[in-house]
Short mmCIF file of C-alpha atoms and ligand atoms in Angstrom, two decimals:
data_model
loop_
_atom_site.label_atom_id
_atom_site.label_comp_id
_atom_site.label_asym_id
_atom_site.label_seq_id
_atom_site.Cartn_x
_atom_site.Cartn_y
_atom_site.Cartn_z
CA MET E 1 -51.82 31.65 -14.18
CA ALA E 2 -51.84 29.97 -10.81
CA LEU E 3 -50.03 31.81 -8.04
CA GLY E 4 -47.65 28.89 -7.45
CA GLY E 5 -46.58 29.01 -11.08
CA MET E 6 -45.82 32.73 -10.92
CA PHE E 7 -43.59 32.57 -7.88
CA ARG E 8 -41.41 29.61 -8.50
CA ASN E 9 -38.68 30.52 -6.10
CA ALA E 10 -37.53 33.01 -3.55
CA ALA E 11 -35.50 35.01 -6.08
CA ALA E 12 -38.58 35.50 -8.25
CA ILE E 13 -40.60 36.71 -5.25
CA TYR E 14 -37.84 39.13 -4.35
CA LEU E 15 -37.63 40.62 -7.86
CA HIS E 16 -41.37 40.82 -8.17
CA LEU E 17 -41.80 42.68 -4.90
CA VAL E 18 -38.69 44.82 -4.90
CA GLY E 19 -38.33 45.60 -8.60
CA PRO E 20 -40.83 48.51 -8.70
CA PHE E 21 -39.16 50.18 -5.67
CA ARG E 22 -35.57 49.97 -6.90
CA GLY E 23 -33.65 53.20 -6.43
CA LYS E 24 -36.24 54.64 -4.05
CA LYS E 25 -35.48 55.13 -0.38
CA SER E 26 -38.48 53.25 0.96
CA GLY E 27 -37.71 50.51 -1.56
CA ALA E 28 -34.16 50.17 -0.23
CA SER E 29 -35.34 49.48 3.29
CA LEU E 30 -38.01 47.08 2.09
CA ALA E 31 -35.35 45.33 0.01
CA ARG E 32 -33.13 45.03 3.08
CA CYS E 33 -35.99 43.67 5.11
CA LEU E 34 -36.91 41.12 2.47
CA HIS E 35 -33.28 40.16 1.94
CA GLN E 36 -33.03 39.40 5.63
CA THR E 37 -35.97 37.09 5.48
CA LEU E 38 -34.51 35.30 2.46
CA VAL E 39 -31.02 34.78 3.92
CA MET E 40 -31.32 32.04 6.52
CA THR E 41 -30.94 33.30 10.02
CA LYS E 42 -31.19 29.97 11.79
CA GLN E 43 -28.09 28.47 13.33
CA LEU E 44 -26.90 26.41 10.35
CA GLN E 45 -23.85 24.58 11.63
CA ALA E 46 -24.70 21.47 13.63
CA ARG E 47 -23.25 21.65 17.12
CA ARG E 48 -21.17 18.57 16.46
CA LEU E 49 -19.02 20.69 14.15
CA ASP E 50 -18.21 23.29 16.82
CA GLY E 51 -14.46 23.65 17.23
CA ILE E 52 -13.57 21.49 14.23
CA ASP E 53 -14.61 23.79 11.42
CA HIS E 54 -11.08 25.09 10.85
CA ASN E 55 -8.78 22.52 9.29
CA PRO E 56 -5.12 23.52 8.81
CA TRP E 57 -4.74 20.93 6.03
CA VAL E 58 -6.77 23.10 3.68
CA GLU E 59 -4.24 25.92 4.06
CA PHE E 60 -1.16 23.71 3.67
CA VAL E 61 -2.50 21.72 0.72
CA LYS E 62 -3.21 25.03 -1.05
CA LEU E 63 0.36 26.18 -0.41
CA ALA E 64 1.65 22.91 -1.92
CA SER E 65 -0.03 23.72 -5.22
CA GLU E 66 2.02 26.89 -5.66
CA ALA E 67 4.46 26.91 -8.58
CA ASP E 68 7.82 25.23 -8.22
CA VAL E 69 7.20 23.62 -4.85
CA VAL E 70 8.26 20.00 -4.32
CA ASN E 71 5.36 18.45 -2.44
CA LEU E 72 6.75 16.22 0.27
CA GLY E 73 3.82 16.95 2.53
CA GLN E 74 0.81 14.87 1.62
CA GLY E 75 0.81 11.11 2.09
CA PHE E 76 0.34 9.63 -1.36
CA PRO E 77 2.67 7.85 -3.77
CA ASP E 78 3.42 9.84 -6.94
CA PHE E 79 4.17 6.66 -8.90
CA PRO E 80 1.76 4.10 -10.36
CA PRO E 81 0.28 1.12 -8.52
CA PRO E 82 1.67 -2.30 -9.53
CA ASP E 83 0.69 -3.52 -13.02
CA PHE E 84 -1.40 -6.39 -11.67
CA ALA E 85 -3.55 -3.94 -9.68
CA VAL E 86 -4.01 -1.53 -12.59
CA GLU E 87 -4.96 -4.45 -14.86
CA ALA E 88 -7.41 -5.68 -12.22
CA PHE E 89 -9.07 -2.27 -12.21
CA GLN E 90 -9.18 -2.12 -16.02
CA HIS E 91 -10.73 -5.56 -16.02
CA ALA E 92 -13.33 -4.50 -13.44
CA VAL E 93 -14.30 -1.48 -15.54
CA SER E 94 -14.48 -3.22 -18.91
CA GLY E 95 -15.60 -6.72 -17.86
CA ASP E 96 -18.83 -7.86 -16.19
CA PHE E 97 -21.36 -5.03 -16.66
CA MET E 98 -22.96 -5.93 -13.31
CA LEU E 99 -19.90 -4.42 -11.64
CA ASN E 100 -21.47 -1.07 -12.54
CA GLN E 101 -24.28 -1.82 -10.10
CA TYR E 102 -24.75 -1.95 -6.35
CA THR E 103 -23.30 -4.93 -4.61
CA LYS E 104 -23.80 -6.26 -1.06
CA ALA E 105 -23.83 -3.37 1.38
CA PHE E 106 -21.14 -4.83 3.62
CA GLY E 107 -18.79 -5.68 0.80
CA TYR E 108 -18.51 -7.21 -2.69
CA PRO E 109 -18.58 -10.95 -1.88
CA PRO E 110 -15.29 -11.92 -3.62
CA LEU E 111 -13.58 -9.14 -1.65
CA THR E 112 -14.99 -10.04 1.76
CA LYS E 113 -14.09 -13.65 0.99
CA ILE E 114 -10.45 -12.99 0.12
CA LEU E 115 -10.03 -10.51 3.01
CA ALA E 116 -11.41 -13.18 5.35
CA SER E 117 -9.05 -15.86 4.13
CA PHE E 118 -5.97 -13.61 3.79
CA PHE E 119 -6.30 -11.89 7.16
CA GLY E 120 -7.71 -14.98 8.84
CA LYS E 121 -4.29 -16.58 8.46
CA LEU E 122 -2.43 -13.47 9.59
CA LEU E 123 -4.62 -12.87 12.62
CA GLY E 124 -4.98 -16.55 13.52
CA GLN E 125 -8.80 -16.36 13.38
CA ASP E 126 -11.47 -18.21 11.52
CA ILE E 127 -12.91 -15.12 9.85
CA ASP E 128 -16.44 -15.25 8.48
CA PRO E 129 -16.73 -12.98 5.40
CA LEU E 130 -20.32 -12.08 6.33
CA LYS E 131 -19.86 -11.45 10.03
CA ASN E 132 -16.27 -10.36 10.61
CA VAL E 133 -15.53 -8.14 7.57
CA LEU E 134 -16.95 -4.78 6.56
CA VAL E 135 -15.73 -3.02 3.40
CA THR E 136 -15.75 0.77 3.63
CA VAL E 137 -14.87 3.89 1.63
CA GLY E 138 -11.20 3.89 2.53
CA ALA E 139 -9.81 3.51 6.02
CA TYR E 140 -11.36 6.93 6.67
CA GLY E 141 -14.77 5.33 6.14
CA ALA E 142 -13.85 2.51 8.48
CA LEU E 143 -12.74 4.91 11.21
CA PHE E 144 -15.82 7.09 10.84
CA THR E 145 -18.15 4.10 10.94
CA ALA E 146 -16.40 2.70 14.02
CA PHE E 147 -16.54 5.99 15.96
CA GLN E 148 -20.15 6.64 15.04
CA ALA E 149 -21.22 3.10 15.86
CA LEU E 150 -19.48 2.76 19.22
CA VAL E 151 -18.76 6.13 20.81
CA ASP E 152 -21.59 7.68 22.77
CA GLU E 153 -22.16 11.11 24.24
CA GLY E 154 -19.58 11.57 27.03
CA ASP E 155 -17.58 8.43 26.28
CA GLU E 156 -13.83 8.86 26.53
CA VAL E 157 -11.49 7.80 23.74
CA ILE E 158 -7.76 7.50 24.42
CA ILE E 159 -5.67 8.89 21.56
CA ILE E 160 -1.91 8.40 21.42
CA GLU E 161 -0.18 11.49 20.07
CA PRO E 162 1.19 12.54 17.69
CA PHE E 163 -1.82 11.02 15.91
CA PHE E 164 -3.43 10.82 12.47
CA ASP E 165 -5.35 14.04 12.74
CA CYS E 166 -8.91 12.83 12.04
CA TYR E 167 -9.10 10.77 15.26
CA GLU E 168 -9.86 13.85 17.35
CA PRO E 169 -12.69 15.33 15.21
CA MET E 170 -14.16 11.86 14.72
CA THR E 171 -14.32 11.39 18.48
CA LEU E 172 -15.87 14.84 18.94
CA MET E 173 -18.43 14.37 16.15
CA ALA E 174 -19.60 11.19 17.86
CA GLY E 175 -20.07 13.16 21.10
CA GLY E 176 -17.05 11.58 22.75
CA ARG E 177 -14.24 13.15 24.76
CA PRO E 178 -10.69 12.70 23.46
CA VAL E 179 -8.12 11.89 26.15
CA PHE E 180 -4.56 12.34 24.95
CA VAL E 181 -1.40 10.57 25.95
CA SER E 182 1.92 11.47 24.31
CA LEU E 183 4.72 9.36 22.95
CA LYS E 184 7.93 10.95 24.19
CA PRO E 185 11.45 10.60 22.84
CA SER E 186 14.08 9.28 25.20
CA PRO E 187 17.30 11.33 25.13
CA ASN E 188 19.96 9.94 22.82
CA GLN E 189 23.70 10.26 22.42
CA ASP E 190 24.64 13.67 21.08
CA GLY E 191 25.11 13.69 17.34
CA GLU E 192 23.23 10.43 16.78
CA LEU E 193 20.01 10.38 14.86
CA ASP E 194 16.96 9.47 16.86
CA SER E 195 14.83 6.47 15.90
CA SER E 196 11.05 6.33 16.11
CA SER E 197 11.51 3.28 18.38
CA SER E 198 12.88 5.54 21.11
CA TRP E 199 9.54 7.39 21.25
CA GLN E 200 7.60 5.60 23.94
CA LEU E 201 4.60 5.78 26.19
CA ASP E 202 5.08 6.14 29.91
CA PRO E 203 3.21 3.05 31.26
CA THR E 204 2.07 4.85 34.42
CA GLU E 205 0.81 7.84 32.49
CA LEU E 206 -1.00 5.58 30.01
CA ALA E 207 -2.66 3.63 32.83
CA SER E 208 -3.78 6.88 34.45
CA LYS E 209 -5.80 7.80 31.33
CA PHE E 210 -8.21 4.87 31.70
CA THR E 211 -11.40 5.64 33.63
CA SER E 212 -14.83 4.08 33.95
CA ARG E 213 -15.91 6.29 31.00
CA THR E 214 -13.20 5.03 28.64
CA LYS E 215 -14.92 3.35 25.71
CA ALA E 216 -12.11 2.97 23.23
CA LEU E 217 -8.42 3.43 22.63
CA ILE E 218 -7.18 4.20 19.15
CA LEU E 219 -3.87 2.73 18.16
CA ASN E 220 -1.98 3.40 14.93
CA THR E 221 0.90 1.12 14.04
CA PRO E 222 2.98 1.86 11.97
CA ASN E 223 2.19 5.35 13.15
CA ASN E 224 1.55 8.45 11.10
CA PRO E 225 3.37 10.92 11.43
CA LEU E 226 6.22 9.39 13.43
CA GLY E 227 6.74 6.08 11.62
CA LYS E 228 6.84 4.24 14.93
CA VAL E 229 6.06 0.51 14.84
CA PHE E 230 4.78 -0.58 18.25
CA SER E 231 6.73 -3.50 19.68
CA ARG E 232 5.03 -6.62 20.99
CA ALA E 233 5.83 -5.53 24.58
CA GLU E 234 4.25 -2.10 24.01
CA LEU E 235 1.17 -3.74 22.50
CA GLU E 236 0.95 -6.14 25.44
CA LEU E 237 0.79 -3.17 27.78
CA VAL E 238 -2.00 -1.54 25.74
CA ALA E 239 -3.82 -4.88 25.50
CA SER E 240 -3.70 -5.57 29.21
CA LEU E 241 -5.06 -2.10 30.03
CA CYS E 242 -7.86 -2.49 27.47
CA GLN E 243 -8.81 -5.81 29.03
CA GLN E 244 -8.53 -4.57 32.60
CA HIS E 245 -10.83 -1.61 31.86
CA ASP E 246 -13.11 -3.36 29.34
CA VAL E 247 -12.17 -1.03 26.50
CA VAL E 248 -12.45 -1.51 22.73
CA CYS E 249 -9.21 -1.18 20.78
CA ILE E 250 -9.55 0.43 17.35
CA THR E 251 -6.31 -0.28 15.55
CA ASP E 252 -5.41 1.56 12.36
CA GLU E 253 -2.91 -0.63 10.52
CA VAL E 254 -3.04 0.94 7.06
CA TYR E 255 0.78 0.94 6.77
CA GLN E 256 1.24 -2.64 7.93
CA TRP E 257 3.25 -3.70 4.86
CA LEU E 258 5.55 -0.69 5.04
CA VAL E 259 8.05 -1.67 7.72
CA TYR E 260 11.82 -1.29 7.37
CA ASP E 261 15.13 -2.65 8.64
CA GLY E 262 13.58 -6.07 9.28
CA CYS E 263 11.11 -4.61 11.78
CA GLN E 264 8.01 -6.77 12.41
CA HIS E 265 4.49 -5.43 12.33
CA VAL E 266 2.38 -7.03 15.07
CA SER E 267 -1.41 -6.78 14.96
CA ILE E 268 -2.77 -6.23 18.46
CA ALA E 269 -5.74 -8.47 17.53
CA THR E 270 -3.35 -11.45 17.58
CA LEU E 271 -2.53 -11.00 21.29
CA PRO E 272 -4.38 -13.32 23.70
CA GLY E 273 -7.89 -12.10 24.49
CA MET E 274 -7.73 -9.18 22.06
CA TRP E 275 -9.66 -10.37 18.99
CA GLU E 276 -12.93 -10.08 20.94
CA ARG E 277 -12.38 -6.37 21.66
CA THR E 278 -10.43 -5.19 18.61
CA LEU E 279 -11.38 -3.58 15.30
CA THR E 280 -8.52 -3.89 12.81
CA ILE E 281 -8.62 -1.30 10.03
CA GLY E 282 -6.84 -1.52 6.67
CA SER E 283 -6.66 0.41 3.40
CA ALA E 284 -6.29 -0.81 -0.18
CA GLY E 285 -5.05 2.68 -1.03
CA LYS E 286 -1.96 2.22 1.16
CA THR E 287 -1.68 -1.52 0.44
CA PHE E 288 -1.56 -1.22 -3.36
CA SER E 289 -0.27 2.37 -3.69
CA ALA E 290 -3.64 3.50 -5.03
CA THR E 291 -4.94 6.01 -2.52
CA GLY E 292 -7.60 7.31 -4.95
CA TRP E 293 -9.40 3.97 -5.03
CA LYS E 294 -10.74 4.57 -1.53
CA VAL E 295 -11.36 1.00 -0.51
CA GLY E 296 -10.87 0.17 3.16
CA TRP E 297 -12.03 -2.48 5.56
CA VAL E 298 -12.62 -3.33 9.22
CA LEU E 299 -12.11 -6.79 10.65
CA GLY E 300 -13.40 -7.81 14.05
CA PRO E 301 -15.79 -9.92 16.09
CA ASP E 302 -19.45 -9.95 15.11
CA SER E 303 -20.38 -8.48 18.52
CA LEU E 304 -18.64 -5.22 17.46
CA LEU E 305 -19.10 -5.37 13.69
CA LYS E 306 -22.86 -5.72 13.88
CA HIS E 307 -23.04 -2.15 15.20
CA LEU E 308 -20.75 -0.90 12.45
CA ARG E 309 -22.95 -2.64 9.89
CA THR E 310 -26.00 -0.78 11.23
CA MET E 311 -24.15 2.52 10.97
CA HIS E 312 -22.76 1.76 7.52
CA GLN E 313 -26.07 0.53 6.13
CA ASN E 314 -27.72 3.78 7.18
CA SER E 315 -25.07 6.19 6.01
CA ILE E 316 -22.54 5.26 3.32
CA PHE E 317 -24.35 2.05 2.29
CA HIS E 318 -21.45 0.76 0.21
CA CYS E 319 -18.21 1.39 -1.50
CA PRO E 320 -17.90 1.46 -5.35
CA THR E 321 -18.21 -2.07 -6.75
CA GLN E 322 -15.52 -1.85 -9.45
CA ALA E 323 -12.87 -0.64 -7.02
CA GLN E 324 -13.79 -3.50 -4.67
CA ALA E 325 -13.49 -6.00 -7.53
CA ALA E 326 -10.02 -4.66 -8.40
CA VAL E 327 -8.91 -4.94 -4.78
CA ALA E 328 -10.29 -8.48 -4.53
CA GLN E 329 -8.31 -9.57 -7.57
CA SER E 330 -5.15 -7.84 -6.30
CA PHE E 331 -5.40 -9.67 -2.96
CA GLU E 332 -5.99 -12.98 -4.77
CA ARG E 333 -2.74 -12.36 -6.65
CA GLU E 334 -0.89 -11.46 -3.45
CA GLN E 335 -2.18 -14.54 -1.69
CA LEU E 336 -0.56 -16.71 -4.38
CA HIS E 337 2.77 -14.87 -4.02
CA PHE E 338 2.67 -14.40 -0.25
CA GLY E 339 6.11 -14.26 1.39
CA GLN E 340 7.92 -14.77 -1.93
CA PRO E 341 10.30 -12.28 -3.58
CA SER E 342 7.63 -11.71 -6.27
CA SER E 343 5.13 -10.44 -3.67
CA TYR E 344 4.32 -6.73 -3.80
CA PHE E 345 4.19 -6.77 -0.01
CA VAL E 346 7.83 -7.91 -0.04
CA GLN E 347 9.03 -5.68 -2.88
CA LEU E 348 7.32 -2.45 -1.85
CA PRO E 349 8.97 -1.99 1.58
CA GLN E 350 12.39 -2.77 0.08
CA ALA E 351 11.95 -0.08 -2.57
CA ILE E 352 10.51 2.44 -0.12
CA GLN E 353 13.27 1.85 2.42
CA ARG E 354 15.66 3.12 -0.27
CA CYS E 355 13.51 6.26 -0.68
CA ARG E 356 13.54 6.70 3.11
CA ASP E 357 17.33 6.40 3.29
CA HIS E 358 17.78 8.76 0.36
CA MET E 359 15.62 11.37 2.05
CA ILE E 360 17.36 10.98 5.43
CA GLN E 361 20.78 11.61 3.86
CA SER E 362 19.53 14.58 1.87
CA LEU E 363 17.73 16.30 4.76
CA LYS E 364 20.77 15.97 7.00
CA SER E 365 22.83 18.01 4.53
CA VAL E 366 21.04 21.26 5.50
CA GLY E 367 20.99 20.64 9.24
CA LEU E 368 17.60 18.96 9.56
CA ARG E 369 17.67 16.02 11.98
CA PRO E 370 15.41 13.21 10.80
CA VAL E 371 13.98 10.72 13.29
CA ILE E 372 14.51 7.39 11.52
CA PRO E 373 11.08 5.81 10.99
CA GLN E 374 10.59 2.04 11.37
CA GLY E 375 7.55 2.10 9.10
CA SER E 376 4.87 4.11 7.20
CA TYR E 377 5.21 6.73 4.44
CA PHE E 378 6.62 9.37 6.77
CA LEU E 379 9.48 10.67 8.84
CA ILE E 380 9.62 13.67 11.11
CA THR E 381 12.65 15.91 11.45
CA ASP E 382 13.78 18.00 14.35
CA ILE E 383 14.00 21.72 13.53
CA SER E 384 15.09 22.94 16.99
CA GLU E 385 18.33 24.34 15.62
CA PHE E 386 16.40 26.55 13.21
CA LYS E 387 14.06 27.53 16.04
CA SER E 388 16.96 28.87 18.05
CA LYS E 389 18.68 30.54 15.06
CA MET E 390 15.59 32.12 13.48
CA PRO E 391 12.98 32.32 16.25
CA ASN E 392 11.08 35.24 14.71
CA LEU E 393 9.74 33.81 11.49
CA PRO E 394 6.70 35.68 10.14
CA GLY E 395 3.29 34.56 11.40
CA ALA E 396 0.84 35.20 14.19
CA ALA E 397 2.34 35.25 17.69
CA ASP E 398 0.26 32.27 18.76
CA GLU E 399 0.99 30.27 15.59
CA PRO E 400 3.11 27.23 16.51
CA TYR E 401 6.71 27.52 15.28
CA ASP E 402 6.55 24.45 13.01
CA ARG E 403 3.69 25.99 11.01
CA ARG E 404 5.63 29.21 10.52
CA PHE E 405 8.71 27.20 9.59
CA VAL E 406 6.86 25.18 6.93
CA LYS E 407 5.45 28.36 5.38
CA TRP E 408 8.95 29.86 5.37
CA MET E 409 10.38 26.69 3.81
CA ILE E 410 7.72 26.60 1.07
CA LYS E 411 8.29 30.26 0.22
CA ASN E 412 12.06 30.41 0.49
CA LYS E 413 13.24 26.87 -0.24
CA GLY E 414 10.47 25.49 -2.49
CA LEU E 415 9.94 22.44 -0.27
CA MET E 416 6.66 21.42 1.30
CA ALA E 417 6.31 19.40 4.51
CA ILE E 418 3.58 19.25 7.16
CA PRO E 419 3.94 20.76 10.66
CA VAL E 420 3.76 18.05 13.34
CA SER E 421 1.69 20.23 15.70
CA ILE E 422 -1.24 19.47 13.33
CA PHE E 423 -1.07 15.92 14.68
CA CYS E 424 -1.35 16.96 18.34
CA SER E 425 -3.99 18.17 20.75
CA VAL E 426 -3.97 21.94 21.25
CA PRO E 427 -2.58 21.83 24.84
CA HIS E 428 0.32 19.66 23.69
CA GLN E 429 1.23 21.49 20.50
CA LYS E 430 4.14 23.24 22.19
CA LEU E 431 5.71 19.83 22.90
CA PHE E 432 5.83 19.04 19.19
CA ASP E 433 6.23 22.40 17.48
CA HIS E 434 9.88 21.76 16.62
CA TYR E 435 9.17 18.89 14.25
CA ILE E 436 7.94 18.74 10.67
CA ARG E 437 6.78 15.70 8.70
CA PHE E 438 8.07 14.66 5.28
CA CYS E 439 6.58 11.96 3.03
CA PHE E 440 9.18 9.74 1.32
CA MET E 441 6.68 7.59 -0.59
CA LYS E 442 7.82 9.38 -3.72
CA ASP E 443 9.15 8.68 -7.18
CA GLU E 444 12.89 8.94 -7.85
CA SER E 445 12.26 12.08 -9.96
CA THR E 446 10.57 13.80 -6.99
CA LEU E 447 13.46 12.88 -4.70
CA GLN E 448 15.88 14.31 -7.27
CA ALA E 449 13.84 17.52 -7.43
CA MET E 450 14.09 17.61 -3.61
CA ASP E 451 17.88 17.15 -3.85
CA LYS E 452 18.17 20.12 -6.19
CA LYS E 453 16.29 22.32 -3.74
CA LEU E 454 18.38 21.07 -0.82
CA GLN E 455 21.63 21.62 -2.74
CA LYS E 456 20.62 25.23 -3.34
CA TRP E 457 19.72 25.57 0.36
CA LYS E 458 23.11 24.09 1.30
CA ASP E 459 24.93 26.53 -1.04
CA GLU E 460 23.13 29.43 0.62
CA LEU E 461 24.37 28.24 4.01
CA ARG E 462 28.01 28.63 2.95
CA PRO E 463 29.58 31.78 4.42
C1 LIG D 501 -2.95 6.45 9.68
C2 LIG D 501 -3.93 6.59 8.57
N1 LIG D 501 -5.12 6.01 8.66
C3 LIG D 501 -6.03 6.11 7.68
C4 LIG D 501 -5.76 6.83 6.54
C5 LIG D 501 -6.83 6.95 5.48
O1 LIG D 501 -6.74 5.90 4.56
P1 LIG D 501 -7.71 5.85 3.28
O2 LIG D 501 -7.05 6.66 2.21
O3 LIG D 501 -7.79 4.40 2.92
O4 LIG D 501 -9.02 6.42 3.68
C6 LIG D 501 -4.53 7.48 6.39
C7 LIG D 501 -4.26 8.30 5.20
O5 LIG D 501 -3.35 9.09 5.15
C8 LIG D 501 -3.59 7.35 7.43
O6 LIG D 501 -2.39 7.93 7.36
#
């Protein structure tokens, strides 16, 4: 038998060499020596993962799966997508067999076509489906592709906090340097609930963050976790600084249809001079309440998108064809109903505003102080009162208070939320460690389960 056939793998070599010595002293040391050569001793983790290998989400998502906990933490709807979208997916799976195969790398043509025509009207641009649209694996895929394609070693990226938590690791993995600037609440009348609109950027502080190394600014409106919808005036400030310093604006607008109280979502790409330097990111998951479909897109000028196409072609290649077909058909339906009461983009925010208001009323009953969100799936609530009444919750001394509070709430009250310090840079966590984030994009039955838990909590508060 040829030698190569005898020793098919490392385990076989090990057994062959060590087996006869088992139980003998000299054998034990030989075994140790051989074991060391078989276990890899090289530095395995790529340097780009340094500092980002611990993700608090893993811990909190695990806690949410514990028995009898109402999960108001993670951002997904626990109700079905609209019938027309589900039917479109069923049709994609059972119809044309070619939808089981690869499609064009930069997007299934009917999808890039409808995205171009739908968003072309909204953004006031003549969008070319081949040059100005890239379909990605969710908005996550769009963000990753954008950071990898544009951010170079040492480039600075301005991140407005609190921020969707992947912006920081994505900047770092691309070799960039995150530069943080915080939204800060303005003081309100005592007893009144705060609104996310009163959280603002200090224009002087924002301007001071731009340097000759600034490559990009990442904007998220409506914002996760705060639910802030940036006003036109705020966007004009960001736009003028981006233009003044020749900076790309990456704008994450995945919650654009979820705005409340008549609030208007404004895309920064529609402001004068901004289309040329803006990447606008969207998500079918958030648009059609189907987060598992993982279809996203980026819209922008060819001068930027050509680099994203290079990156995408050489990494992800493309997003599943059937999901793209379902999204294409869903957008075609929405285009026909646009602006009418039958439109999902009209009906969804109305329904979700009721969920938001329900949650606000319920949370107030136990002394939590919600900040009223103008948009998104989320609201944050102030827990300062609890911080002063129960400052010594279990947990490590350096663990931010909001994380200890959420663990306490899961264990003692059966309710899961997400600590807001997760959405902040480490040096600024103290500024935000008295807020927690709840997701109200939930079915009526989940909100009722929340009410039961809160009623019990309220009863326990009675002297
Ligand atoms: C602000 C923001 N951007 C992007 C995403 C990711 O979207 P997708 O599920 O389409 O990847 C999320 C998901 O929670 C989000 O909140």
